Coordinates of C-alpha atoms and ligand atoms in Angstrom, one line a residue:
M51 CA 42.8 -171.3 142.8
I52 CA 39.6 -171.5 140.7
T53 CA 37.0 -169.1 139.6
V54 CA 33.3 -169.8 140.1
R55 CA 30.1 -168.2 138.9
L56 CA 29.0 -165.2 140.9
D57 CA 26.5 -166.3 143.6
K58 CA 24.8 -163.3 145.2
A59 CA 23.8 -165.4 148.2
K60 CA 27.4 -166.4 148.9
H61 CA 29.7 -163.6 147.7
N62 CA 30.0 -160.3 149.4
R63 CA 29.6 -157.8 146.6
D64 CA 29.3 -154.7 148.8
Q65 CA 32.9 -155.2 150.2
F66 CA 34.5 -155.3 146.7
D67 CA 36.5 -152.2 145.7
C68 CA 38.8 -152.1 142.7
G69 CA 39.0 -148.3 142.7
V70 CA 36.8 -147.9 139.6
V71 CA 33.2 -147.0 140.7
V72 CA 31.5 -148.2 137.5
L73 CA 33.1 -151.6 137.9
N74 CA 32.3 -151.8 141.6
N75 CA 28.7 -150.8 140.8
Y76 CA 28.3 -153.3 138.0
L77 CA 29.3 -156.2 140.4
K78 CA 27.0 -154.9 143.1
T79 CA 23.9 -154.1 141.2
M80 CA 24.0 -155.6 137.7
A81 CA 26.1 -158.7 137.3
S82 CA 23.8 -161.1 139.0
Q83 CA 20.7 -159.7 137.3
Q84 CA 22.4 -159.8 133.9
A85 CA 23.4 -163.4 134.4
Q86 CA 19.8 -164.3 135.3
K87 CA 18.7 -162.8 132.0
D88 CA 21.4 -164.8 130.1
N89 CA 22.9 -161.5 128.9
T90 CA 26.4 -161.9 130.6
R91 CA 28.2 -164.3 132.8
T92 CA 30.3 -163.1 135.8
F93 CA 33.0 -165.3 137.4
V94 CA 34.7 -164.5 140.7
L95 CA 37.9 -165.5 142.3
E96 CA 37.2 -166.3 146.0
D97 CA 39.7 -165.7 148.9
E98 CA 40.8 -169.2 149.9
T99 CA 40.2 -168.6 153.6
Y100 CA 36.9 -166.6 153.3
A101 CA 35.0 -167.8 150.3
S102 CA 32.5 -164.9 150.6
V103 CA 35.4 -162.4 149.9
I104 CA 35.8 -161.6 146.2
I105 CA 39.4 -161.1 145.2
G106 CA 38.5 -160.2 141.6
F107 CA 36.0 -160.8 138.9
Y108 CA 35.4 -160.8 135.1
T109 CA 32.3 -160.7 133.0
L110 CA 31.9 -162.4 129.6
T111 CA 29.5 -162.0 126.8
M112 CA 29.6 -161.7 123.0
I113 CA 30.0 -158.5 120.8
S114 CA 29.6 -157.8 117.1
V115 CA 32.8 -156.5 115.5
D116 CA 33.5 -154.4 112.5
L117 CA 36.3 -156.1 110.7
K118 CA 37.2 -152.9 108.9
N119 CA 39.1 -151.8 112.1
L120 CA 41.4 -154.8 111.9
P121 CA 44.6 -155.3 109.9
E122 CA 43.9 -156.4 106.3
K123 CA 45.3 -159.9 106.8
L124 CA 42.8 -160.6 109.6
Q125 CA 40.0 -159.0 107.6
E126 CA 40.7 -161.4 104.7
K127 CA 41.0 -164.4 106.9
H128 CA 37.8 -163.7 108.9
H129 CA 35.7 -161.9 106.3
T130 CA 32.6 -164.1 106.9
A131 CA 32.7 -163.6 110.7
N132 CA 31.1 -160.7 112.6
T133 CA 31.1 -161.7 116.3
A134 CA 33.7 -162.0 119.0
G135 CA 33.9 -163.1 122.6
L136 CA 34.0 -160.1 124.9
I137 CA 35.7 -159.7 128.3
A138 CA 33.4 -156.9 129.2
R139 CA 34.8 -156.3 132.7
L140 CA 37.8 -157.5 134.7
A141 CA 38.9 -156.1 138.0
V142 CA 40.9 -157.0 141.1
D143 CA 40.1 -155.6 144.6
K144 CA 42.6 -153.0 145.6
R145 CA 43.7 -155.1 148.6
Y146 CA 44.9 -157.8 146.3
T147 CA 46.4 -156.0 143.3
G148 CA 50.1 -156.6 142.3
K149 CA 50.0 -160.2 143.3
G150 CA 49.3 -161.9 140.0
F151 CA 45.5 -162.1 140.4
G152 CA 44.8 -159.9 137.4
E153 CA 46.9 -162.3 135.3
L154 CA 45.2 -165.3 136.8
L155 CA 41.7 -163.9 136.0
L156 CA 42.7 -162.9 132.4
I157 CA 44.1 -166.3 131.6
D158 CA 41.0 -168.0 133.2
A159 CA 38.7 -165.8 131.1
L160 CA 40.7 -166.6 127.9
K161 CA 40.5 -170.4 128.7
R162 CA 36.7 -170.2 129.1
L163 CA 36.3 -168.2 125.9
L164 CA 38.6 -170.7 124.0
E165 CA 36.4 -173.5 125.3
A166 CA 33.2 -171.7 124.2
S167 CA 34.7 -171.0 120.8
E168 CA 35.1 -174.8 120.3
L169 CA 31.3 -175.1 120.4
V170 CA 30.1 -171.8 118.9
A171 CA 33.0 -170.6 116.7
F172 CA 34.2 -167.0 116.8
P173 CA 37.7 -165.9 115.7
L174 CA 38.5 -163.1 118.2
V175 CA 38.4 -162.1 121.9
V176 CA 37.8 -158.4 122.6
V177 CA 38.4 -156.4 125.8
D178 CA 37.1 -153.0 126.7
A179 CA 40.0 -151.6 128.7
K180 CA 39.5 -148.8 131.2
D181 CA 42.0 -145.9 130.8
G182 CA 45.3 -147.0 132.5
A183 CA 44.7 -150.7 131.9
I184 CA 45.6 -150.8 128.2
G185 CA 49.2 -151.7 129.1
F186 CA 47.9 -154.6 131.2
Y187 CA 46.2 -156.2 128.2
E188 CA 49.1 -155.4 125.8
K189 CA 51.4 -157.3 128.1
F190 CA 49.4 -160.4 127.3
G191 CA 49.4 -159.9 123.5
F192 CA 46.3 -157.9 122.9
T193 CA 46.4 -155.2 120.1
S194 CA 44.2 -152.1 119.9
F195 CA 41.6 -151.8 117.1
I196 CA 42.5 -149.2 114.6
D197 CA 39.5 -146.9 115.6
S198 CA 39.8 -147.3 119.4
L199 CA 42.8 -147.6 121.7
N200 CA 40.6 -148.8 124.6
K201 CA 39.2 -151.7 122.6
L202 CA 41.7 -154.5 122.1
Y203 CA 41.7 -157.9 120.5
L204 CA 43.5 -161.3 120.5
T205 CA 42.7 -164.1 118.0
I206 CA 41.3 -167.4 119.3
N207 CA 44.2 -169.0 117.4
D208 CA 46.8 -167.0 119.3
I209 CA 45.1 -168.0 122.6
R210 CA 44.9 -171.7 121.5
V211 CA 48.6 -171.7 120.6
S212 CA 49.7 -169.9 123.8
I213 CA 47.6 -172.1 126.1
E214 CA 48.6 -175.4 124.4
Ligands
LIG76 C1 44.4 -153.8 135.9 C2 44.2 -154.8 137.1 C3 43.2 -155.8 136.7 C4 45.6 -155.5 137.3 O1 45.4 -156.5 138.3 P1 46.6 -157.0 139.2 O2 46.2 -158.1 140.0 O3 47.3 -155.9 139.9 O4 47.6 -157.5 138.1 P2 48.8 -158.6 138.2 O5 49.4 -158.5 139.5 O6 48.3 -159.9 137.8 O7 49.8 -158.0 137.1 C5 50.2 -158.8 136.0 C6 51.2 -158.0 135.2 O8 50.5 -156.9 134.6 C7 51.2 -155.7 135.0 N1 50.1 -154.6 135.2 C8 49.2 -154.6 136.2 N2 48.4 -153.5 136.0 C9 48.9 -152.9 134.9 C10 48.4 -151.7 134.2 N3 47.4 -151.0 134.7 N4 49.1 -151.3 133.1 C11 50.2 -152.1 132.7 N5 50.6 -153.2 133.3 C12 50.0 -153.6 134.4 C13 51.9 -156.0 136.3 O9 53.0 -155.1 136.5 C14 52.4 -157.4 136.1 O10 53.5 -157.4 135.2 P3 54.8 -158.4 135.6 O11 54.3 -159.8 135.5 O12 55.8 -158.0 134.6 O13 55.2 -158.0 137.0 C15 43.8 -154.1 138.4 O14 44.7 -153.2 138.7 C16 42.4 -153.5 138.4 O15 41.4 -154.2 138.7 N6 42.3 -152.2 138.1 C17 41.1 -151.5 138.2 C18 40.1 -151.9 137.2 C19 40.6 -152.0 135.8 O16 41.2 -151.0 135.3 N7 40.3 -153.1 135.1 C20 40.8 -153.5 133.8 C21 40.0 -153.0 132.6 S1 38.3 -153.1 132.7

């Protein structure tokens, strides 16, 4: 299964329901507009039988990071850097949860960010986790920033090593 860029002419955004209203609303009303403005990119996983049905989605962009909220070793290594790739949103429709699609989407997002980092280097990937989803990201090696449990990071090097 592959992810594709959100296409509002093809994908049925109104049907999507992950149980978190702000995420549903972002997909319905903002994602396409934000992509048009080059502010964010949203990728969707289509149902293999009905391509208009969105199983899940994620949104990527960049974020500035305060290295002070990282362990000292990372601060030293990356002291000249101040940006990270951001998985701003990631969600699976309630009808499809518990089947591995969240994992598929997360790995797909990490691969795309790793690829992007080969062109425009940045040392970290950050996620903004909704309450209740922190454990999901920790399962895949993410660590919370010192100042915020809901904001987690993974280094590009860790991603490279685990994907290779
Ligand atoms: C969190 C979410 C993306 C998980 O999607 P999913 O398709 O159910 O996840 P998967 O089936 O791929 O699960 C992969 C693993 O993560 C675990 N997992 C799933 N949701 C979890 C959670 N909320 N906390 C801890 N672990 C979780 C699963 O048990 C599974 O572990 P296993 O391989 O040991 O069985 C989905 O429930 C969702 O969209 N929730 C609402 C929106 C949200 O909170 N998004 C995330 C932050 S913005």
